[in-house]
């Protein structure tokens, strides 16, 4: 067991808290028991003493009896026996009530207020009363008192009661009893309590350890699972059955984190695969074509065509690298964008003039249509131009000879809508969901057309997002597609 | 004369391989999608298919299983710019695999080996 472990610390803390509670609780129990026992003893002593006093006072009420005869009577009866105080012979003398008190083991003594013994039971060893006075630090008895006298081998609890109780206090009746039974009982109780506490602490400590181990088990499993996870193996998950709510939550969090990691790694792996595919394709073309040209002597025109083709491929690679860099910037370095106020209609009109010429080569007619004069947006002109050029290039690419492309601008209170529609081949529903994915390519309209990089629409989406806009696409296979871009307008 | 069908969406690759293989005495057909490939396979007696993997809509993986199911005698060399290891991960059981960024000499040797087998 490690001393810096949670398990150890919880166990110690748990035992400590329980120990303190048990000690306090047992202490209260012990002292209240002790108090009750002493109280009980005192009240028994008082009962006995007062009974004796009452009987004696009764005795004196008879005219022929006087103090001397009473003293003699008592002396005779309590000193007669060499064992316990005995009032047996007093039964006949109306001392029945005293006899009924169980005075065995008790001691009775009668003294003057100054402690002079006038008589006492044998078991008192007559010097108890002076010791009592000495221990109390007084010279005479005054009133009813309770005292504890420490004898070499015993503790005595004594009640001293004046007699007669009313009027002049001529004598004191002392009734005492040994505290040994009580101290014995309390001592036994004390040991019992200590043993109990130790046993309870040991047992709870082990039970605590068991529970803590059970609670911490998922933590151990998480560590084992985490150890298993490497870049190549992200399939491990933490077992999540029979868990406490908090642990369940933690385990779920960790599992979903691993899920995200796995997705991210997969995404990176796919991305790398796609990138290398797109970069290697032009390389493969250039190598194959150059090698083919070099197999034998070729004509001047053939060499020229190979060089031209190589240039095209170099251009293609450059574009791909540029697109990739731009994509990385759009996604991770938004600060490369510089936003300024841009008048959208004029901006699009310029683009339209330019694209009109390109489209004319394919005999495609582009129309620009808007009912508004000016609409302002906050935009990065360079990237926004890139976005519309990409969309228009796509429209031209997928629209057959003699087709039509329309650019329309509309505006609501806060949003400018730019729609680019074509009469091209259209996109089926299945593909519509995927065209904005990186490197997703659809089949070319023309079999001789060079495939795009698959990044165009992905970039378009990213650029629109940076502008807080939205891009939507609607398409009917065979009829054409419409890409609609919504951009928030600038409040002037 | 052996008939070879090139299935690849990259027009330049089709063009170069077409010229190369024609010069080496093969009768060459090419297709840029599964529809055209299927048409050629039905009309011509094709001995060998050079099959690209990454193509839009229907990729080489699907075309390969189509070939295995319907044209089991046609041999297939997978030709892609993926590494050979990656190609084998995508398509299992082709006659051979060729990385298009390697030398065309290698491709010719592989074609000869597969056809002579």
Coordinates of C-alpha atoms in Angstrom, one line a residue:
Chain A
X1 CA 0.0 0.0 0.0
X2 CA 1.3 3.4 -0.9
X3 CA 1.0 6.1 1.7
X4 CA 0.4 8.9 -0.9
X5 CA -2.5 7.0 -2.4
X6 CA -6.1 8.2 -2.2
X7 CA -7.0 4.8 -0.9
X8 CA -4.7 5.1 2.1
X9 CA -5.6 8.7 2.8
X10 CA -9.4 8.0 2.6
X11 CA -8.9 5.0 4.8
X12 CA -7.0 7.0 7.5
X13 CA -9.3 9.9 7.3
X14 CA -12.4 7.7 7.6
X15 CA -10.9 5.8 10.6
X16 CA -9.9 9.0 12.2
X17 CA -13.3 10.6 11.9
X18 CA -15.0 7.5 13.0
X19 CA -12.5 7.1 15.9
X20 CA -13.2 10.6 17.2
X21 CA -16.9 10.1 17.0
X22 CA -16.7 6.8 18.8
X23 CA -14.4 8.2 21.5
X24 CA -16.8 11.2 22.2
X25 CA -19.8 9.0 22.1
X26 CA -18.3 6.3 24.4
X27 CA -17.0 9.0 26.7
X28 CA -20.4 10.5 27.1
X29 CA -21.9 7.0 27.7
X30 CA -19.2 6.1 30.2
X31 CA -19.5 9.3 32.2
X32 CA -23.2 9.2 32.3
X33 CA -23.1 5.6 33.4
X34 CA -20.6 6.5 36.1
X35 CA -22.7 9.5 37.2
X36 CA -25.9 7.4 37.3
X37 CA -24.2 4.6 39.4
X38 CA -22.8 7.1 41.9
X39 CA -26.2 9.0 42.1
X40 CA -27.9 5.7 42.7
X41 CA -25.5 4.7 45.4
X42 CA -25.8 8.1 47.1
X43 CA -29.6 7.9 47.1
X44 CA -29.5 4.4 48.5
X45 CA -27.1 5.6 51.3
X46 CA -29.4 8.6 52.0
X47 CA -32.4 6.3 52.2
X48 CA -30.7 4.0 54.6
X49 CA -29.4 6.8 56.8
X50 CA -32.6 8.6 57.0
X51 CA -34.5 5.4 57.8
X52 CA -32.2 4.7 60.6
X53 CA -32.5 8.3 61.9
X54 CA -36.3 8.1 61.6
X55 CA -36.4 4.8 63.5
X56 CA -34.2 6.1 66.2
X57 CA -36.3 9.2 66.6
X58 CA -39.4 7.1 66.9
X59 CA -37.6 5.1 69.6
X60 CA -37.0 8.3 71.5
X61 CA -40.6 9.3 71.4
X62 CA -41.4 6.6 74.0
X63 CA -41.0 8.3 77.4
X64 CA -39.0 5.6 79.1
X65 CA -36.4 5.7 76.4
X66 CA -33.6 8.2 76.4
X67 CA -30.4 8.9 74.4
X68 CA -28.2 6.8 76.6
X69 CA -30.4 3.7 76.2
X70 CA -30.6 4.2 72.5
X71 CA -26.8 4.5 72.2
X72 CA -26.3 1.4 74.2
X73 CA -28.8 -0.4 72.2
X74 CA -27.2 0.6 68.9
X75 CA -23.7 -0.1 70.2
X76 CA -24.7 -3.5 71.4
X77 CA -26.4 -4.4 68.2
X78 CA -23.9 -3.1 65.6
X79 CA -20.8 -4.1 67.6
X80 CA -22.1 -7.4 68.7
X81 CA -21.3 -9.1 65.4
X82 CA -17.7 -9.3 64.2
X83 CA -18.8 -9.4 60.7
X84 CA -21.5 -7.2 59.3
X85 CA -23.6 -4.6 61.2
X86 CA -26.5 -6.5 62.5
X87 CA -29.7 -5.3 63.9
X88 CA -31.2 -8.7 64.3
X89 CA -31.8 -8.4 68.0
X90 CA -33.5 -5.1 67.5
X91 CA -36.4 -6.6 65.6
X92 CA -38.4 -6.9 68.7
X93 CA -37.6 -3.4 69.6
X94 CA -39.5 -1.9 66.7
X95 CA -36.3 -1.8 64.7
X96 CA -37.8 -4.1 62.2
X97 CA -37.6 -1.4 59.5
X98 CA -33.9 -1.1 59.9
X99 CA -33.5 -4.9 59.8
X100 CA -35.4 -4.8 56.6
X101 CA -32.7 -2.6 55.0
X102 CA -30.1 -4.7 53.6
X103 CA -27.1 -3.4 55.4
X104 CA -24.8 -6.2 54.8
X105 CA -21.5 -5.0 53.4
X106 CA -22.4 -1.5 54.6
X107 CA -20.9 0.0 57.7
X108 CA -22.6 2.1 60.3
X109 CA -21.0 4.3 62.8
X110 CA -22.2 6.9 65.2
X111 CA -20.0 9.8 66.3
X112 CA -20.1 13.1 68.0
X113 CA -20.0 16.1 65.6
X114 CA -16.3 16.3 66.3
X115 CA -15.7 12.8 65.1
X116 CA -15.4 11.0 68.4
X117 CA -16.7 7.4 67.8
X118 CA -19.5 6.5 70.0
X119 CA -20.1 3.1 68.4
X120 CA -19.7 1.5 65.1
X121 CA -20.0 -1.7 63.2
X122 CA -16.9 -3.9 63.3
X123 CA -16.1 -3.6 59.6
X124 CA -15.5 0.1 59.9
X125 CA -12.2 -0.2 61.6
X126 CA -13.0 2.7 63.8
X127 CA -10.5 5.2 62.4
X128 CA -12.6 5.9 59.2
X129 CA -14.3 8.9 60.7
X130 CA -11.2 10.8 61.6
X131 CA -9.7 10.0 58.2
X132 CA -12.9 11.4 56.7
X133 CA -12.7 14.6 58.6
X134 CA -9.0 14.9 57.7
X135 CA -9.6 14.3 54.0
X136 CA -12.5 16.8 54.0
X137 CA -10.3 19.3 55.8
X138 CA -12.9 20.1 58.5
X139 CA -12.9 19.7 62.3
X140 CA -16.6 19.0 63.0
X141 CA -19.6 17.7 61.1
X142 CA -22.2 20.3 60.4
X143 CA -24.9 19.0 58.1
X144 CA -25.8 16.1 56.0
X145 CA -22.8 15.4 53.8
X146 CA -21.6 12.8 51.3
X147 CA -17.9 12.0 51.3
X148 CA -15.6 9.6 49.6
X149 CA -12.9 8.3 51.8
X150 CA -9.8 6.8 50.4
X151 CA -8.5 3.9 52.4
X152 CA -5.3 2.0 51.6
X153 CA -7.2 -0.8 49.9
X154 CA -10.7 0.6 49.3
X155 CA -12.8 3.6 48.5
X156 CA -15.8 4.2 50.8
X157 CA -18.8 6.4 50.0
X158 CA -20.2 7.7 53.3
X159 CA -23.2 9.7 54.2
X160 CA -23.1 11.6 57.5
X161 CA -26.5 12.6 58.9
X162 CA -27.1 14.6 62.1
X163 CA -29.3 13.1 64.8
X164 CA -31.7 14.3 66.1
X165 CA -32.4 15.8 62.7
X166 CA -34.3 18.7 64.3
X167 CA -32.9 20.8 67.0
X168 CA -29.4 20.3 68.4
X169 CA -27.2 18.1 66.4
X170 CA -25.8 15.8 69.1
X171 CA -24.7 12.8 67.0
X172 CA -23.9 12.0 63.5
X173 CA -25.0 8.7 61.9
X174 CA -22.5 7.6 59.2
X175 CA -23.6 5.0 56.8
X176 CA -21.0 3.9 54.2
X177 CA -20.5 1.4 51.5
X178 CA -17.6 0.3 49.4
X179 CA -17.2 1.9 45.9
X180 CA -15.4 -1.3 44.8
X181 CA -18.3 -2.8 42.9
X182 CA -18.9 0.4 41.0
X183 CA -15.3 1.0 40.2
X184 CA -15.0 -2.6 39.1
X185 CA -18.0 -2.3 36.9
X186 CA -16.8 1.0 35.4
X187 CA -13.3 -0.4 34.9
X188 CA -14.7 -3.4 33.0
X189 CA -16.9 -1.0 31.0
X190 CA -13.9 1.1 30.1
X191 CA -11.9 -1.8 28.8
X192 CA -14.9 -3.1 26.9
X193 CA -15.4 0.3 25.3
X194 CA -11.7 0.5 24.3
X195 CA -11.7 -3.0 22.8
X196 CA -15.0 -2.2 21.0
X197 CA -13.5 1.0 19.5
X198 CA -10.4 -0.8 18.3
X199 CA -12.4 -3.6 16.8
X200 CA -14.9 -1.3 15.1
X201 CA -12.0 0.8 13.7
X202 CA -10.2 -2.2 12.4
X203 CA -13.3 -3.6 10.8
X204 CA -14.5 -0.3 9.3
X205 CA -11.0 0.3 8.1
X206 CA -11.1 -2.9 6.1
X207 CA -14.6 -2.3 4.9
X208 CA -13.6 1.2 3.9
X209 CA -10.6 -0.1 2.0
X210 CA -13.0 -2.5 0.2
X211 CA -15.4 0.3 -0.8
X212 CA -12.6 2.7 -1.7
X213 CA -11.0 0.0 -3.9
X214 CA -14.4 -0.6 -5.5
X215 CA -14.9 3.1 -6.2
X216 CA -11.4 3.5 -7.5
X217 CA -11.5 0.4 -9.7
X218 CA -12.6 2.4 -12.8
X219 CA -9.7 4.8 -12.3
X220 CA -7.3 1.9 -12.5
X221 CA -9.1 0.6 -15.6
X222 CA -8.9 4.0 -17.1
X223 CA -5.2 4.1 -16.5
X224 CA -4.8 0.6 -18.1
X225 CA -6.9 1.7 -21.1
X226 CA -5.0 4.9 -21.5
X227 CA -1.8 2.9 -21.5
X228 CA -3.1 0.8 -24.3
X229 CA -3.9 3.8 -26.5
X230 CA -1.3 4.7 -29.1
X231 CA -1.5 6.5 -32.3
X232 CA -2.2 3.2 -34.1
X233 CA -4.6 1.7 -31.6
X234 CA -7.3 4.0 -30.6
X235 CA -10.0 1.4 -30.4
X236 CA -9.6 0.7 -26.6
X237 CA -12.5 2.0 -24.4
X238 CA -13.0 2.0 -20.7
X239 CA -15.5 -0.6 -19.5
X240 CA -18.6 1.4 -18.4
X241 CA -20.9 -1.1 -16.7
X242 CA -21.9 -1.0 -13.0
X243 CA -20.5 2.4 -12.2
X244 CA -21.4 5.1 -9.8
X245 CA -22.9 8.2 -11.3
X246 CA -19.7 10.3 -11.0
X247 CA -17.5 7.6 -12.2
X248 CA -19.9 6.9 -15.1
X249 CA -19.6 10.5 -16.0
X250 CA -15.8 10.5 -15.9
X251 CA -15.6 7.2 -17.9
X252 CA -18.1 8.6 -20.5
X253 CA -16.0 11.8 -20.8
X254 CA -12.8 9.8 -21.3
X255 CA -14.4 7.4 -23.8
X256 CA -15.8 10.3 -25.8
X257 CA -12.5 12.0 -25.7
X258 CA -10.9 8.8 -27.1
X259 CA -13.7 8.8 -29.7
X260 CA -12.8 12.4 -30.7
X261 CA -9.1 11.5 -30.8
X262 CA -9.8 8.5 -32.9
X263 CA -11.9 10.6 -35.3
X264 CA -9.3 13.3 -35.5
X265 CA -6.5 10.8 -36.1
X266 CA -8.6 9.1 -38.8
X267 CA -9.3 12.4 -40.3
X268 CA -5.6 13.3 -40.4
X269 CA -4.7 9.9 -41.8
X270 CA -7.4 10.3 -44.5
X271 CA -6.3 13.8 -45.2
X272 CA -2.7 12.8 -45.6
X273 CA -3.7 10.0 -47.9
X274 CA -5.8 12.4 -50.0
X275 CA -3.1 15.0 -50.1
X276 CA -0.4 12.6 -51.2
X277 CA -2.8 11.2 -53.8
X278 CA -3.5 14.6 -55.3
X279 CA 0.2 15.5 -55.2
X280 CA 1.5 12.2 -56.6
X281 CA -1.0 12.2 -59.5
X282 CA 0.7 15.1 -61.4
X283 CA 4.1 13.7 -60.5
X284 CA 3.1 10.3 -62.0
X285 CA 1.8 12.0 -65.1
X286 CA 5.0 14.0 -65.6
X287 CA 7.2 11.0 -65.0
X288 CA 5.3 8.6 -67.2
X289 CA 5.0 11.2 -70.0
X290 CA 8.6 12.2 -69.8
X291 CA 9.8 8.5 -69.7
X292 CA 7.5 7.7 -72.6
X293 CA 8.9 10.6 -74.7
X294 CA 12.5 9.4 -74.0
X295 CA 11.9 5.8 -75.1
X296 CA 12.9 6.8 -78.6
X297 CA 13.5 9.8 -80.8
X298 CA 10.3 11.9 -81.1
X299 CA 9.3 14.7 -83.2
X300 CA 9.8 18.3 -82.2
X301 CA 6.1 18.7 -81.8
X302 CA 5.8 15.7 -79.6
X303 CA 8.5 17.1 -77.2
X304 CA 6.8 20.4 -77.2
X305 CA 3.5 18.8 -76.2
X306 CA 5.3 16.9 -73.4
X307 CA 6.8 20.1 -72.0
X308 CA 3.4 21.8 -72.2
X309 CA 1.8 19.0 -70.4
X310 CA 4.5 19.0 -67.7
X311 CA 3.9 22.7 -67.3
X312 CA 0.2 22.1 -66.9
X313 CA 0.9 19.5 -64.2
X314 CA 3.3 21.8 -62.4
X315 CA 0.5 24.4 -62.5
X316 CA -1.9 21.9 -61.1
X317 CA 0.4 21.0 -58.2
X318 CA 1.0 24.7 -57.4
X319 CA -2.7 25.3 -57.3
X320 CA -3.2 22.3 -55.0
X321 CA -0.5 23.5 -52.7
X322 CA -2.0 27.0 -52.7
X323 CA -5.4 25.6 -52.0
X324 CA -4.2 23.5 -49.1
X325 CA -2.4 26.4 -47.6
X326 CA -5.4 28.6 -48.0
X327 CA -7.6 25.9 -46.4
X328 CA -5.2 25.7 -43.4
X329 CA -5.3 29.5 -43.1
X330 CA -9.1 29.7 -43.3
X331 CA -9.5 27.0 -40.7
X332 CA -6.8 27.9 -38.3
X333 CA -5.6 31.5 -39.0
X334 CA -8.6 33.7 -39.3
X335 CA -6.3 36.7 -38.7
X336 CA -5.0 36.4 -42.3
X337 CA -8.3 37.8 -43.4
X338 CA -8.6 41.6 -43.7
X339 CA -12.2 42.7 -43.7
X340 CA -13.3 45.9 -45.4
X341 CA -16.4 47.5 -46.6
X342 CA -17.3 46.1 -50.0
X343 CA -20.0 47.0 -52.5
X344 CA -21.2 43.7 -53.6
X345 CA -23.1 44.6 -56.8
X346 CA -20.2 46.4 -58.4
X347 CA -17.8 43.7 -57.2
X348 CA -19.9 40.9 -58.8
X349 CA -20.4 42.9 -62.0
X350 CA -16.6 43.1 -62.5
X351 CA -16.3 39.4 -62.0
X352 CA -19.2 38.8 -64.3
X353 CA -17.5 40.8 -67.1
X354 CA -14.4 38.6 -66.8
X355 CA -16.1 35.3 -66.6
X356 CA -18.3 36.2 -69.5
X357 CA -15.3 35.9 -71.8
X358 CA -14.3 32.5 -70.4
X359 CA -17.8 31.2 -70.7
X360 CA -18.0 32.5 -74.2
X361 CA -15.4 29.9 -75.2
X362 CA -17.9 27.2 -74.3
X363 CA -20.7 29.2 -75.9
X364 CA -22.2 29.6 -72.5
X365 CA -24.2 32.7 -71.8
X366 CA -23.8 34.3 -68.4
X367 CA -26.5 36.7 -67.2
X368 CA -26.2 39.2 -64.3
X369 CA -29.5 40.2 -62.8
X370 CA -30.2 42.4 -59.8
X371 CA -32.9 44.9 -58.8
X372 CA -30.7 46.7 -56.2
X373 CA -28.0 49.3 -56.9
X374 CA -25.7 48.9 -54.0
X375 CA -25.4 46.5 -51.1
X376 CA -22.5 46.6 -48.7
X377 CA -20.9 43.7 -46.9
X378 CA -17.9 43.4 -44.7
X379 CA -15.5 41.2 -46.7
X380 CA -12.0 40.1 -47.5
X381 CA -12.1 41.0 -51.2
X382 CA -9.4 38.7 -52.3
X383 CA -10.9 35.6 -50.7
X384 CA -14.5 36.5 -51.7
X385 CA -13.3 36.8 -55.3
X386 CA -11.7 33.4 -55.0
X387 CA -15.0 32.0 -53.7
X388 CA -17.1 33.4 -56.6
X389 CA -14.5 32.4 -59.2
X390 CA -14.5 28.9 -57.9
X391 CA -18.3 28.7 -58.1
X392 CA -18.4 30.2 -61.6
X393 CA -15.6 28.0 -62.8
X394 CA -17.6 25.0 -61.5
X395 CA -20.7 26.2 -63.2
X396 CA -18.9 26.6 -66.5
X397 CA -17.2 23.3 -66.1
X398 CA -20.4 21.3 -65.5
X399 CA -22.6 23.2 -68.0
X400 CA -22.7 21.8 -71.6
X401 CA -22.1 23.9 -74.7
X402 CA -24.7 26.5 -75.3
X403 CA -25.9 26.4 -71.7
X404 CA -26.8 29.3 -69.4
X405 CA -25.5 30.6 -66.1
X406 CA -27.2 33.3 -64.0
X407 CA -25.9 35.5 -61.3
X408 CA -28.6 37.1 -59.2
X409 CA -28.3 39.4 -56.2
X410 CA -31.2 39.9 -53.8
X411 CA -31.4 41.6 -50.4
X412 CA -33.5 41.4 -47.3
X413 CA -33.2 43.6 -44.3
X414 CA -29.9 42.1 -43.1
X415 CA -28.8 39.6 -45.6
X416 CA -27.6 39.7 -49.2
X417 CA -28.3 36.6 -51.3
X418 CA -26.1 35.8 -54.3
X419 CA -27.4 32.9 -56.4
X420 CA -25.3 31.3 -59.1
X421 CA -27.4 29.0 -61.2
X422 CA -26.5 26.9 -64.2
X423 CA -28.2 24.6 -66.7
X424 CA -25.5 22.0 -66.1
X425 CA -25.6 18.3 -65.5
X426 CA -26.9 18.6 -61.9
X427 CA -25.9 16.8 -58.8
X428 CA -27.8 13.8 -57.4
X429 CA -29.1 13.9 -53.8
X430 CA -26.5 11.4 -52.5
X431 CA -23.6 13.6 -53.8
X432 CA -25.2 16.8 -52.6
X433 CA -24.5 15.8 -49.0
X434 CA -20.9 15.3 -49.7
X435 CA -19.7 17.9 -52.2
X436 CA -18.5 20.2 -49.5
X437 CA -16.2 17.5 -48.1
X438 CA -12.5 17.8 -48.6
X439 CA -11.2 16.0 -51.7
X440 CA -14.7 14.9 -52.6
X441 CA -14.9 14.8 -56.4
X442 CA -17.8 14.2 -58.6
X443 CA -17.5 12.7 -62.1
X444 CA -16.3 15.2 -64.7
X445 CA -18.9 16.3 -67.3
X446 CA -16.4 15.9 -70.0
X447 CA -14.2 12.8 -70.1
X448 CA -11.2 14.8 -71.2
X449 CA -11.6 17.4 -68.5
X450 CA -8.8 17.3 -65.9
X451 CA -10.2 16.3 -62.5
X452 CA -10.3 19.1 -60.0
X453 CA -8.5 18.9 -56.7
X454 CA -11.7 18.3 -54.7
X455 CA -11.0 21.3 -52.6
X456 CA -12.9 24.0 -54.4
X457 CA -16.3 23.7 -52.7
X458 CA -14.6 22.9 -49.4
X459 CA -12.7 26.2 -49.7
X460 CA -15.9 28.0 -50.7
X461 CA -17.6 26.8 -47.6
X462 CA -14.8 27.8 -45.4
X463 CA -14.6 31.3 -46.9
X464 CA -18.3 31.8 -46.5
X465 CA -18.1 30.7 -42.9
X466 CA -15.3 33.2 -42.2
X467 CA -17.7 35.9 -43.5
X468 CA -20.4 34.7 -41.1
X469 CA -22.4 33.6 -44.1
X470 CA -24.1 30.5 -45.4
X471 CA -23.9 28.5 -48.6
X472 CA -26.7 26.3 -49.9
X473 CA -27.1 24.2 -53.0
X474 CA -30.1 23.0 -54.8
X475 CA -29.9 20.7 -57.8
X476 CA -31.9 18.7 -60.2
X477 CA -30.0 16.0 -62.2
X478 CA -30.0 16.9 -65.9
X479 CA -31.4 20.4 -65.3
X480 CA -28.8 22.2 -63.3
X481 CA -27.7 23.5 -60.0
X482 CA -28.1 26.7 -57.9
X483 CA -25.6 27.7 -55.3
X484 CA -26.9 30.4 -53.0
X485 CA -24.6 32.4 -50.7
X486 CA -26.0 34.4 -47.9
X487 CA -23.8 37.2 -46.5
X488 CA -24.8 39.6 -43.7
X489 CA -25.0 43.1 -45.0
X490 CA -23.3 46.0 -43.4
X491 CA -25.4 48.5 -41.5
X492 CA -24.5 51.9 -42.7
Chain B
X1 CA -2.8 -9.5 -79.8
X2 CA -3.8 -8.9 -76.1
X3 CA -6.5 -6.5 -75.3
X4 CA -6.0 -4.1 -72.4
X5 CA -8.6 -1.9 -70.8
X6 CA -7.5 1.2 -68.8
X7 CA -10.0 2.3 -66.2
X8 CA -8.9 5.7 -64.8
X9 CA -10.6 9.0 -64.3
X10 CA -7.4 10.9 -65.0
X11 CA -7.4 11.8 -68.8
X12 CA -3.7 12.3 -69.0
X13 CA -3.0 8.9 -67.5
X14 CA -5.3 7.2 -70.0
X15 CA -3.7 9.1 -72.8
X16 CA -0.1 8.3 -71.9
X17 CA -0.8 4.6 -71.0
X18 CA -2.8 4.3 -74.2
X19 CA 0.1 5.6 -76.3
X20 CA 2.6 3.5 -74.4
X21 CA 0.8 0.2 -74.6
X22 CA -0.2 0.8 -78.2
X23 CA 3.4 1.3 -79.1
X24 CA 4.2 -2.0 -77.3
X25 CA 1.7 -3.9 -79.5
X26 CA -1.4 -4.1 -77.3
X27 CA -4.9 -3.2 -78.4
X28 CA -5.9 -0.6 -75.8
X29 CA -9.3 0.5 -74.7
X30 CA -10.0 3.1 -72.0
X31 CA -12.8 4.1 -69.7
X32 CA -13.2 6.9 -67.2
X33 CA -16.2 5.4 -65.4
X34 CA -17.8 2.1 -64.6
X35 CA -20.5 2.6 -67.2
X36 CA -18.1 2.9 -70.1
X37 CA -15.9 0.2 -68.7
X38 CA -18.8 -2.2 -68.5
X39 CA -19.8 -1.5 -72.1
X40 CA -16.3 -2.2 -73.3
X41 CA -16.0 -5.4 -71.2
X42 CA -19.2 -6.7 -72.8
X43 CA -18.2 -5.8 -76.3
X44 CA -14.6 -6.7 -76.3
X45 CA -12.6 -9.7 -75.1
X46 CA -10.4 -8.0 -72.6
X47 CA -7.4 -9.8 -71.2
X48 CA -6.2 -7.3 -68.7
X49 CA -7.6 -4.4 -66.9
X50 CA -5.4 -1.6 -65.4
X51 CA -7.6 -0.3 -62.6
X52 CA -7.3 2.9 -60.7
X53 CA -8.7 3.0 -57.1
X54 CA -9.7 6.5 -56.4
X55 CA -12.4 7.6 -58.8
X56 CA -15.6 9.6 -58.3
X57 CA -19.0 7.9 -57.8
X58 CA -17.9 4.3 -58.4
X59 CA -14.4 3.7 -57.3
X60 CA -11.9 1.0 -58.2
X61 CA -12.8 -1.2 -55.2
X62 CA -16.4 -1.6 -56.5
X63 CA -15.3 -2.1 -60.0
X64 CA -12.9 -4.8 -58.9
X65 CA -15.6 -6.8 -57.2
X66 CA -17.7 -6.4 -60.3
X67 CA -14.8 -7.8 -62.4
X68 CA -14.3 -10.7 -60.0
X69 CA -18.0 -11.5 -60.1
X70 CA -18.7 -11.1 -63.8
X71 CA -15.4 -11.4 -65.6
X72 CA -13.3 -13.8 -63.6
X73 CA -10.9 -14.5 -66.4
X74 CA -9.9 -10.9 -66.8
X75 CA -6.7 -10.2 -65.0
X76 CA -6.4 -7.0 -63.1
X77 CA -3.4 -4.9 -62.3
X78 CA -4.3 -2.2 -59.8
X79 CA -2.7 1.1 -60.8
X80 CA -2.9 4.0 -58.4
X81 CA -0.7 6.6 -56.9
X82 CA -1.3 5.1 -53.5
X83 CA 1.6 3.1 -52.1
X84 CA 1.5 -0.6 -52.8
X85 CA 0.8 -1.3 -49.2
X86 CA -2.2 1.0 -49.3
X87 CA -3.4 -0.4 -52.6
X88 CA -3.4 -3.9 -51.1
X89 CA -5.4 -2.6 -48.2
X90 CA -8.1 -1.3 -50.6
X91 CA -8.2 -4.2 -53.1
X92 CA -7.3 -7.7 -52.2
X93 CA -6.5 -10.4 -54.7
X94 CA -5.5 -8.5 -57.8
X95 CA -2.9 -10.1 -60.2
X96 CA -0.5 -7.3 -59.4
X97 CA -0.2 -3.7 -58.1
X98 CA 1.5 -0.8 -59.6
X99 CA 2.3 2.6 -58.2
X100 CA 1.8 5.1 -61.0
X101 CA 4.6 7.4 -59.8
X102 CA 7.1 4.6 -60.5
X103 CA 8.8 4.0 -63.8
X104 CA 6.7 3.0 -66.8
X105 CA 9.3 0.2 -67.4
X106 CA 8.1 -1.4 -64.3
X107 CA 4.5 -1.3 -65.5
X108 CA 5.4 -2.9 -68.8
X109 CA 7.3 -5.7 -67.0
X110 CA 4.3 -6.3 -64.7
X111 CA 1.9 -6.4 -67.6
X112 CA 4.1 -8.9 -69.5
X113 CA 4.4 -11.1 -66.3
X114 CA 0.7 -11.1 -65.6
X115 CA -0.2 -11.8 -69.3
X116 CA 2.3 -14.6 -69.6
X117 CA 1.1 -16.2 -66.4

